[in-house]
Amino acid sequence: MRMRRIACFAVAATVLMAFGVARAQQTPAIAPLTISAAAPSSVVPGVDSPVTGRPLAQTEKQTTARTGADGTQFTSIWETHRYRDVEGRVRTTKSSVQHDGSSRIMSDTIDDPVARLHITLNATAKTATVYHAPETTNARKLAEPVSQEKIAERKKAATERQASPQLKYGFNREKLPSKQIAGVYAEGERITMTVPAGAQDNDREFTIVTETWTSPELKTMLYRSTQDPHFGNMTDEVTELSRADPDPSLFQVPAGYKVQEITPKTARLQ
């Protein structure tokens, strides 16, 4: 049943992302990009889709609140510092805020579209993993010819999926009035998703409401709230924003770090 729940939630999340909820992310993803050295990609988000000419430095606060069956309140707070220079380089540092007010860095990454690098920093170990992204190529030229047998298998699988009963999610998308957030003009939208009974082991249908405000000028998410009776309510808001070009040192590996270089060639050998 747990696997079924996870699978259903994944489907719902995928559809929401198709509607543009998840990454206004284009804002860099709240969860920093993780690249597997064993499976390099020819297209690297953040490297192949930079936002140029719109520098910024922003602080985001993400709060998730959930109420247990006995009334206990569970609250988690994350803070993200995001920097973007005029050439599209992005530094994203995400920290978990503890109950005593202290914070712990959970991830620290640099995406450099100019040098085509994705860098993961570890401040505790003083290490940096530098992934050299390959040049993008035309996927059609790289694709292998598909046999008639494979085409028949895909058609059969598609027919079987259509024949099997499907739980239907409901979606409604609407524009919200524009407003100023952190001194920046923002446009908003609300997406309401109706989860059918049985999709997540629920005995009745329920709704998930997500409201998002983004800056069309800066191409960044400024505020998002999600009301989800299953997983809790979350708010993600930009509390500080500067439009000055950040210090160039933020997009470089700090001095004294041990560097591991990973290229598409060496990644395939691992």
PDB file of N, CA, C and O in Angstrom, residues 57-123:
ATOM      1  N   ALA A  57      20.080  38.701  -5.759  1.00  0.00           N
ATOM      2  CA  ALA A  57      20.451  37.956  -4.553  1.00  0.00           C
ATOM      3  C   ALA A  57      19.202  37.907  -3.700  1.00  0.00           C
ATOM      4  O   ALA A  57      18.633  38.952  -3.373  1.00  0.00           O
ATOM      5  N   GLN A  58      18.734  36.714  -3.381  1.00  0.00           N
ATOM      6  CA  GLN A  58      17.494  36.618  -2.637  1.00  0.00           C
ATOM      7  C   GLN A  58      17.587  35.573  -1.536  1.00  0.00           C
ATOM      8  O   GLN A  58      18.336  34.597  -1.626  1.00  0.00           O
ATOM      9  N   THR A  59      16.812  35.810  -0.494  1.00  0.00           N
ATOM     10  CA  THR A  59      16.707  34.875   0.620  1.00  0.00           C
ATOM     11  C   THR A  59      15.286  34.355   0.667  1.00  0.00           C
ATOM     12  O   THR A  59      14.329  35.140   0.656  1.00  0.00           O
ATOM     13  N   GLU A  60      15.139  33.033   0.683  1.00  0.00           N
ATOM     14  CA  GLU A  60      13.822  32.407   0.725  1.00  0.00           C
ATOM     15  C   GLU A  60      13.650  31.662   2.046  1.00  0.00           C
ATOM     16  O   GLU A  60      14.578  31.007   2.524  1.00  0.00           O
ATOM     17  N   LYS A  61      12.470  31.769   2.618  1.00  0.00           N
ATOM     18  CA  LYS A  61      12.136  31.027   3.831  1.00  0.00           C
ATOM     19  C   LYS A  61      11.004  30.063   3.521  1.00  0.00           C
ATOM     20  O   LYS A  61       9.941  30.472   3.050  1.00  0.00           O
ATOM     21  N   GLN A  62      11.258  28.789   3.764  1.00  0.00           N
ATOM     22  CA  GLN A  62      10.254  27.756   3.492  1.00  0.00           C
ATOM     23  C   GLN A  62       9.821  27.123   4.809  1.00  0.00           C
ATOM     24  O   GLN A  62      10.649  26.616   5.563  1.00  0.00           O
ATOM     25  N   THR A  63       8.524  27.169   5.082  1.00  0.00           N
ATOM     26  CA  THR A  63       7.977  26.619   6.320  1.00  0.00           C
ATOM     27  C   THR A  63       6.941  25.560   5.998  1.00  0.00           C
ATOM     28  O   THR A  63       6.026  25.800   5.208  1.00  0.00           O
ATOM     29  N   THR A  64       7.093  24.390   6.609  1.00  0.00           N
ATOM     30  CA  THR A  64       6.119  23.309   6.445  1.00  0.00           C
ATOM     31  C   THR A  64       5.518  22.994   7.807  1.00  0.00           C
ATOM     32  O   THR A  64       6.257  22.760   8.773  1.00  0.00           O
ATOM     33  N   ALA A  65       4.195  23.008   7.888  1.00  0.00           N
ATOM     34  CA  ALA A  65       3.498  22.758   9.147  1.00  0.00           C
ATOM     35  C   ALA A  65       2.516  21.606   8.973  1.00  0.00           C
ATOM     36  O   ALA A  65       1.794  21.549   7.977  1.00  0.00           O
ATOM     37  N   ARG A  66       2.531  20.707   9.946  1.00  0.00           N
ATOM     38  CA  ARG A  66       1.635  19.546   9.898  1.00  0.00           C
ATOM     39  C   ARG A  66       1.121  19.255  11.299  1.00  0.00           C
ATOM     40  O   ARG A  66       1.845  19.412  12.279  1.00  0.00           O
ATOM     41  N   THR A  67      -0.136  18.842  11.382  1.00  0.00           N
ATOM     42  CA  THR A  67      -0.745  18.499  12.663  1.00  0.00           C
ATOM     43  C   THR A  67      -0.943  16.997  12.747  1.00  0.00           C
ATOM     44  O   THR A  67      -1.549  16.388  11.866  1.00  0.00           O
ATOM     45  N   GLY A  68      -0.410  16.377  13.822  1.00  0.00           N
ATOM     46  CA  GLY A  68      -0.546  14.945  14.011  1.00  0.00           C
ATOM     47  C   GLY A  68      -1.944  14.571  14.467  1.00  0.00           C
ATOM     48  O   GLY A  68      -2.768  15.435  14.808  1.00  0.00           O
ATOM     49  N   ALA A  69      -2.226  13.255  14.485  1.00  0.00           N
ATOM     50  CA  ALA A  69      -3.551  12.776  14.865  1.00  0.00           C
ATOM     51  C   ALA A  69      -3.903  13.152  16.299  1.00  0.00           C
ATOM     52  O   ALA A  69      -5.084  13.318  16.637  1.00  0.00           O
ATOM     53  N   ASP A  70      -2.874  13.315  17.150  1.00  0.00           N
ATOM     54  CA  ASP A  70      -3.125  13.663  18.548  1.00  0.00           C
ATOM     55  C   ASP A  70      -3.081  15.166  18.785  1.00  0.00           C
ATOM     56  O   ASP A  70      -3.107  15.625  19.926  1.00  0.00           O
ATOM     57  N   GLY A  71      -2.983  15.943  17.703  1.00  0.00           N
ATOM     58  CA  GLY A  71      -2.953  17.387  17.830  1.00  0.00           C
ATOM     59  C   GLY A  71      -1.565  17.997  17.925  1.00  0.00           C
ATOM     60  O   GLY A  71      -1.428  19.221  17.980  1.00  0.00           O
ATOM     61  N   THR A  72      -0.530  17.159  17.928  1.00  0.00           N
ATOM     62  CA  THR A  72       0.839  17.663  18.002  1.00  0.00           C
ATOM     63  C   THR A  72       1.188  18.435  16.737  1.00  0.00           C
ATOM     64  O   THR A  72       0.897  17.987  15.626  1.00  0.00           O
ATOM     65  N   GLN A  73       1.815  19.596  16.908  1.00  0.00           N
ATOM     66  CA  GLN A  73       2.213  20.415  15.772  1.00  0.00           C
ATOM     67  C   GLN A  73       3.650  20.097  15.365  1.00  0.00           C
ATOM     68  O   GLN A  73       4.555  20.092  16.199  1.00  0.00           O
ATOM     69  N   PHE A  74       3.860  19.838  14.096  1.00  0.00           N
ATOM     70  CA  PHE A  74       5.191  19.570  13.550  1.00  0.00           C
ATOM     71  C   PHE A  74       5.523  20.691  12.563  1.00  0.00           C
ATOM     72  O   PHE A  74       4.764  20.939  11.629  1.00  0.00           O
ATOM     73  N   THR A  75       6.650  21.353  12.789  1.00  0.00           N
ATOM     74  CA  THR A  75       7.043  22.468  11.933  1.00  0.00           C
ATOM     75  C   THR A  75       8.502  22.338  11.533  1.00  0.00           C
ATOM     76  O   THR A  75       9.361  22.080  12.376  1.00  0.00           O
ATOM     77  N   SER A  76       8.776  22.494  10.251  1.00  0.00           N
ATOM     78  CA  SER A  76      10.156  22.495   9.759  1.00  0.00           C
ATOM     79  C   SER A  76      10.380  23.772   8.956  1.00  0.00           C
ATOM     80  O   SER A  76       9.485  24.228   8.232  1.00  0.00           O
ATOM     81  N   ILE A  77      11.565  24.338   9.111  1.00  0.00           N
ATOM     82  CA  ILE A  77      11.897  25.591   8.443  1.00  0.00           C
ATOM     83  C   ILE A  77      13.203  25.428   7.677  1.00  0.00           C
ATOM     84  O   ILE A  77      14.184  24.898   8.207  1.00  0.00           O
ATOM     85  N   TRP A  78      13.194  25.859   6.421  1.00  0.00           N
ATOM     86  CA  TRP A  78      14.383  25.847   5.576  1.00  0.00           C
ATOM     87  C   TRP A  78      14.642  27.265   5.093  1.00  0.00           C
ATOM     88  O   TRP A  78      13.701  28.033   4.873  1.00  0.00           O
ATOM     89  N   GLU A  79      15.904  27.581   4.913  1.00  0.00           N
ATOM     90  CA  GLU A  79      16.266  28.888   4.385  1.00  0.00           C
ATOM     91  C   GLU A  79      17.194  28.696   3.194  1.00  0.00           C
ATOM     92  O   GLU A  79      18.152  27.920   3.265  1.00  0.00           O
ATOM     93  N   THR A  80      16.890  29.383   2.121  1.00  0.00           N
ATOM     94  CA  THR A  80      17.695  29.271   0.898  1.00  0.00           C
ATOM     95  C   THR A  80      18.237  30.637   0.507  1.00  0.00           C
ATOM     96  O   THR A  80      17.488  31.613   0.433  1.00  0.00           O
ATOM     97  N   HIS A  81      19.541  30.694   0.282  1.00  0.00           N
ATOM     98  CA  HIS A  81      20.174  31.891  -0.263  1.00  0.00           C
ATOM     99  C   HIS A  81      20.512  31.595  -1.721  1.00  0.00           C
ATOM    100  O   HIS A  81      21.213  30.630  -2.023  1.00  0.00           O
ATOM    101  N   ARG A  82      19.990  32.445  -2.613  1.00  0.00           N
ATOM    102  CA  ARG A  82      20.196  32.219  -4.032  1.00  0.00           C
ATOM    103  C   ARG A  82      20.800  33.476  -4.658  1.00  0.00           C
ATOM    104  O   ARG A  82      20.306  34.584  -4.446  1.00  0.00           O
ATOM    105  N   TYR A  83      21.858  33.265  -5.430  1.00  0.00           N
ATOM    106  CA  TYR A  83      22.545  34.379  -6.088  1.00  0.00           C
ATOM    107  C   TYR A  83      22.622  34.076  -7.584  1.00  0.00           C
ATOM    108  O   TYR A  83      22.908  32.945  -7.978  1.00  0.00           O
ATOM    109  N   ARG A  84      22.379  35.105  -8.400  1.00  0.00           N
ATOM    110  CA  ARG A  84      22.468  34.941  -9.851  1.00  0.00           C
ATOM    111  C   ARG A  84      23.168  36.159 -10.432  1.00  0.00           C
ATOM    112  O   ARG A  84      22.770  37.295 -10.159  1.00  0.00           O
ATOM    113  N   ASP A  85      24.224  35.916 -11.225  1.00  0.00           N
ATOM    114  CA  ASP A  85      24.930  37.058 -11.804  1.00  0.00           C
ATOM    115  C   ASP A  85      24.387  37.373 -13.190  1.00  0.00           C
ATOM    116  O   ASP A  85      23.493  36.689 -13.701  1.00  0.00           O
ATOM    117  N   VAL A  86      24.938  38.402 -13.803  1.00  0.00           N
ATOM    118  CA  VAL A  86      24.399  38.896 -15.069  1.00  0.00           C
ATOM    119  C   VAL A  86      24.572  37.887 -16.197  1.00  0.00           C
ATOM    120  O   VAL A  86      23.824  37.909 -17.190  1.00  0.00           O
ATOM    121  N   GLU A  87      25.523  36.970 -16.079  1.00  0.00           N
ATOM    122  CA  GLU A  87      25.745  35.966 -17.118  1.00  0.00           C
ATOM    123  C   GLU A  87      24.986  34.664 -16.854  1.00  0.00           C
ATOM    124  O   GLU A  87      25.124  33.716 -17.611  1.00  0.00           O
ATOM    125  N   GLY A  88      24.198  34.621 -15.794  1.00  0.00           N
ATOM    126  CA  GLY A  88      23.353  33.460 -15.541  1.00  0.00           C
ATOM    127  C   GLY A  88      23.923  32.445 -14.581  1.00  0.00           C
ATOM    128  O   GLY A  88      23.309  31.386 -14.368  1.00  0.00           O
ATOM    129  N   ARG A  89      25.082  32.708 -13.995  1.00  0.00           N
ATOM    130  CA  ARG A  89      25.618  31.780 -12.983  1.00  0.00           C
ATOM    131  C   ARG A  89      24.718  31.831 -11.750  1.00  0.00           C
ATOM    132  O   ARG A  89      24.233  32.894 -11.362  1.00  0.00           O
ATOM    133  N   VAL A  90      24.525  30.676 -11.107  1.00  0.00           N
ATOM    134  CA  VAL A  90      23.626  30.606  -9.954  1.00  0.00           C
ATOM    135  C   VAL A  90      24.315  29.867  -8.807  1.00  0.00           C
ATOM    136  O   VAL A  90      24.863  28.774  -8.998  1.00  0.00           O
ATOM    137  N   ARG A  91      24.276  30.469  -7.630  1.00  0.00           N
ATOM    138  CA  ARG A  91      24.757  29.824  -6.402  1.00  0.00           C
ATOM    139  C   ARG A  91      23.540  29.618  -5.503  1.00  0.00           C
ATOM    140  O   ARG A  91      22.789  30.550  -5.222  1.00  0.00           O
ATOM    141  N   THR A  92      23.316  28.381  -5.055  1.00  0.00           N
ATOM    142  CA  THR A  92      22.163  28.061  -4.218  1.00  0.00           C
ATOM    143  C   THR A  92      22.647  27.362  -2.959  1.00  0.00           C
ATOM    144  O   THR A  92      23.231  26.281  -3.030  1.00  0.00           O
ATOM    145  N   THR A  93      22.396  27.983  -1.823  1.00  0.00           N
ATOM    146  CA  THR A  93      22.776  27.405  -0.536  1.00  0.00           C
ATOM    147  C   THR A  93      21.519  27.201   0.288  1.00  0.00           C
ATOM    148  O   THR A  93      20.811  28.163   0.603  1.00  0.00           O
ATOM    149  N   LYS A  94      21.236  25.947   0.625  1.00  0.00           N
ATOM    150  CA  LYS A  94      20.017  25.622   1.354  1.00  0.00           C
ATOM    151  C   LYS A  94      20.371  25.095   2.733  1.00  0.00           C
ATOM    152  O   LYS A  94      21.201  24.194   2.869  1.00  0.00           O
ATOM    153  N   SER A  95      19.719  25.663   3.766  1.00  0.00           N
ATOM    154  CA  SER A  95      20.015  25.297   5.150  1.00  0.00           C
ATOM    155  C   SER A  95      18.742  24.898   5.881  1.00  0.00           C
ATOM    156  O   SER A  95      17.650  25.405   5.594  1.00  0.00           O
ATOM    157  N   SER A  96      18.909  24.003   6.835  1.00  0.00           N
ATOM    158  CA  SER A  96      17.817  23.608   7.726  1.00  0.00           C
ATOM    159  C   SER A  96      17.942  24.441   8.998  1.00  0.00           C
ATOM    160  O   SER A  96      19.011  24.489   9.610  1.00  0.00           O
ATOM    161  N   VAL A  97      16.849  25.098   9.382  1.00  0.00           N
ATOM    162  CA  VAL A  97      16.860  25.942  10.576  1.00  0.00           C
ATOM    163  C   VAL A  97      16.387  25.118  11.768  1.00  0.00           C
ATOM    164  O   VAL A  97      15.294  24.548  11.742  1.00  0.00           O
ATOM    165  N   GLN A  98      17.219  25.059  12.815  1.00  0.00           N
ATOM    166  CA  GLN A  98      16.907  24.273  13.999  1.00  0.00           C
ATOM    167  C   GLN A  98      15.999  25.060  14.943  1.00  0.00           C
ATOM    168  O   GLN A  98      15.785  26.268  14.789  1.00  0.00           O
ATOM    169  N   HIS A  99      15.453  24.362  15.949  1.00  0.00           N
ATOM    170  CA  HIS A  99      14.527  25.004  16.887  1.00  0.00           C
ATOM    171  C   HIS A  99      15.203  26.091  17.714  1.00  0.00           C
ATOM    172  O   HIS A  99      14.546  27.019  18.183  1.00  0.00           O
ATOM    173  N   ASP A 100      16.521  25.980  17.918  1.00  0.00           N
ATOM    174  CA  ASP A 100      17.224  26.988  18.701  1.00  0.00           C
ATOM    175  C   ASP A 100      17.660  28.185  17.859  1.00  0.00           C
ATOM    176  O   ASP A 100      18.344  29.093  18.347  1.00  0.00           O
ATOM    177  N   GLY A 101      17.264  28.189  16.589  1.00  0.00           N
ATOM    178  CA  GLY A 101      17.596  29.301  15.716  1.00  0.00           C
ATOM    179  C   GLY A 101      18.851  29.110  14.903  1.00  0.00           C
ATOM    180  O   GLY A 101      19.120  29.885  13.977  1.00  0.00           O
ATOM    181  N   SER A 102      19.655  28.097  15.244  1.00  0.00           N
ATOM    182  CA  SER A 102      20.861  27.827  14.472  1.00  0.00           C
ATOM    183  C   SER A 102      20.486  27.172  13.147  1.00  0.00           C
ATOM    184  O   SER A 102      19.355  26.694  12.971  1.00  0.00           O
ATOM    185  N   SER A 103      21.417  27.161  12.204  1.00  0.00           N
ATOM    186  CA  SER A 103      21.139  26.568  10.900  1.00  0.00           C
ATOM    187  C   SER A 103      22.263  25.628  10.496  1.00  0.00           C
ATOM    188  O   SER A 103      23.405  25.767  10.950  1.00  0.00           O
ATOM    189  N   ARG A 104      21.907  24.700   9.634  1.00  0.00           N
ATOM    190  CA  ARG A 104      22.860  23.711   9.140  1.00  0.00           C
ATOM    191  C   ARG A 104      22.741  23.637   7.631  1.00  0.00           C
ATOM    192  O   ARG A 104      21.652  23.405   7.100  1.00  0.00           O
ATOM    193  N   ILE A 105      23.852  23.857   6.936  1.00  0.00           N
ATOM    194  CA  ILE A 105      23.830  23.803   5.476  1.00  0.00           C
ATOM    195  C   ILE A 105      23.606  22.357   5.019  1.00  0.00           C
ATOM    196  O   ILE A 105      24.338  21.454   5.391  1.00  0.00           O
ATOM    197  N   MET A 106      22.575  22.172   4.212  1.00  0.00           N
ATOM    198  CA  MET A 106      22.236  20.845   3.713  1.00  0.00           C
ATOM    199  C   MET A 106      22.720  20.643   2.277  1.00  0.00           C
ATOM    200  O   MET A 106      22.988  19.519   1.866  1.00  0.00           O
ATOM    201  N   SER A 107      22.807  21.717   1.513  1.00  0.00           N
ATOM    202  CA  SER A 107      23.305  21.612   0.147  1.00  0.00           C
ATOM    203  C   SER A 107      23.819  22.965  -0.299  1.00  0.00           C
ATOM    204  O   SER A 107      23.303  24.013   0.107  1.00  0.00           O
ATOM    205  N   ASP A 108      24.853  22.945  -1.132  1.00  0.00           N
ATOM    206  CA  ASP A 108      25.471  24.173  -1.616  1.00  0.00           C
ATOM    207  C   ASP A 108      25.987  23.895  -3.022  1.00  0.00           C
ATOM    208  O   ASP A 108      26.913  23.097  -3.206  1.00  0.00           O
ATOM    209  N   THR A 109      25.387  24.527  -4.024  1.00  0.00           N
ATOM    210  CA  THR A 109      25.726  24.229  -5.411  1.00  0.00           C
ATOM    211  C   THR A 109      25.957  25.489  -6.214  1.00  0.00           C
ATOM    212  O   THR A 109      25.430  26.565  -5.895  1.00  0.00           O
ATOM    213  N   ILE A 110      26.735  25.335  -7.272  1.00  0.00           N
ATOM    214  CA  ILE A 110      26.991  26.407  -8.229  1.00  0.00           C
ATOM    215  C   ILE A 110      26.718  25.867  -9.625  1.00  0.00           C
ATOM    216  O   ILE A 110      27.220  24.796  -9.984  1.00  0.00           O
ATOM    217  N   ASP A 111      25.920  26.585 -10.393  1.00  0.00           N
ATOM    218  CA  ASP A 111      25.696  26.247 -11.792  1.00  0.00           C
ATOM    219  C   ASP A 111      26.290  27.357 -12.646  1.00  0.00           C
ATOM    220  O   ASP A 111      25.883  28.517 -12.540  1.00  0.00           O
ATOM    221  N   ASP A 112      27.265  27.011 -13.468  1.00  0.00           N
ATOM    222  CA  ASP A 112      27.968  27.985 -14.301  1.00  0.00           C
ATOM    223  C   ASP A 112      27.721  27.654 -15.763  1.00  0.00           C
ATOM    224  O   ASP A 112      28.375  26.775 -16.338  1.00  0.00           O
ATOM    225  N   PRO A 113      26.764  28.344 -16.427  1.00  0.00           N
ATOM    226  CA  PRO A 113      26.464  28.056 -17.834  1.00  0.00           C
ATOM    227  C   PRO A 113      27.560  28.525 -18.786  1.00  0.00           C
ATOM    228  O   PRO A 113      27.633  28.057 -19.912  1.00  0.00           O
ATOM    229  N   VAL A 114      28.411  29.453 -18.336  1.00  0.00           N
ATOM    230  CA  VAL A 114      29.480  29.959 -19.199  1.00  0.00           C
ATOM    231  C   VAL A 114      30.572  28.900 -19.339  1.00  0.00           C
ATOM    232  O   VAL A 114      30.992  28.556 -20.454  1.00  0.00           O
ATOM    233  N   ALA A 115      31.028  28.364 -18.213  1.00  0.00           N
ATOM    234  CA  ALA A 115      32.052  27.308 -18.232  1.00  0.00           C
ATOM    235  C   ALA A 115      31.435  25.922 -18.324  1.00  0.00           C
ATOM    236  O   ALA A 115      32.157  24.939 -18.399  1.00  0.00           O
ATOM    237  N   ARG A 116      30.101  25.835 -18.313  1.00  0.00           N
ATOM    238  CA  ARG A 116      29.357  24.578 -18.366  1.00  0.00           C
ATOM    239  C   ARG A 116      29.779  23.664 -17.215  1.00  0.00           C
ATOM    240  O   ARG A 116      30.187  22.520 -17.413  1.00  0.00           O
ATOM    241  N   LEU A 117      29.635  24.186 -15.994  1.00  0.00           N
ATOM    242  CA  LEU A 117      30.014  23.445 -14.795  1.00  0.00           C
ATOM    243  C   LEU A 117      28.847  23.377 -13.821  1.00  0.00           C
ATOM    244  O   LEU A 117      28.092  24.345 -13.665  1.00  0.00           O
ATOM    245  N   HIS A 118      28.702  22.230 -13.165  1.00  0.00           N
ATOM    246  CA  HIS A 118      27.817  22.090 -12.013  1.00  0.00           C
ATOM    247  C   HIS A 118      28.708  21.678 -10.853  1.00  0.00           C
ATOM    248  O   HIS A 118      29.392  20.652 -10.924  1.00  0.00           O
ATOM    249  N   ILE A 119      28.724  22.481  -9.788  1.00  0.00           N
ATOM    250  CA  ILE A 119      29.648  22.276  -8.684  1.00  0.00           C
ATOM    251  C   ILE A 119      28.866  22.034  -7.397  1.00  0.00           C
ATOM    252  O   ILE A 119      27.946  22.789  -7.062  1.00  0.00           O
ATOM    253  N   THR A 120      29.234  20.972  -6.682  1.00  0.00           N
ATOM    254  CA  THR A 120      28.654  20.684  -5.379  1.00  0.00           C
ATOM    255  C   THR A 120      29.718  20.909  -4.318  1.00  0.00           C
ATOM    256  O   THR A 120      30.797  20.310  -4.377  1.00  0.00           O
ATOM    257  N   LEU A 121      29.424  21.770  -3.355  1.00  0.00           N
ATOM    258  CA  LEU A 121      30.378  22.118  -2.310  1.00  0.00           C
ATOM    259  C   LEU A 121      30.018  21.442  -0.994  1.00  0.00           C
ATOM    260  O   LEU A 121      28.834  21.299  -0.659  1.00  0.00           O
ATOM    261  N   ASN A 122      31.039  21.038  -0.252  1.00  0.00           N
ATOM    262  CA  ASN A 122      30.861  20.468   1.074  1.00  0.00           C
ATOM    263  C   ASN A 122      31.746  21.263   2.022  1.00  0.00           C
ATOM    264  O   ASN A 122      32.965  21.067   2.075  1.00  0.00           O
ATOM    265  N   ALA A 123      31.121  22.185   2.779  1.00  0.00           N
ATOM    266  CA  ALA A 123      31.885  23.079   3.639  1.00  0.00           C
ATOM    267  C   ALA A 123      32.521  22.332   4.810  1.00  0.00           C
ATOM    268  O   ALA A 123      33.580  22.728   5.307  1.00  0.00           O
TER     269      ALA A 123
END
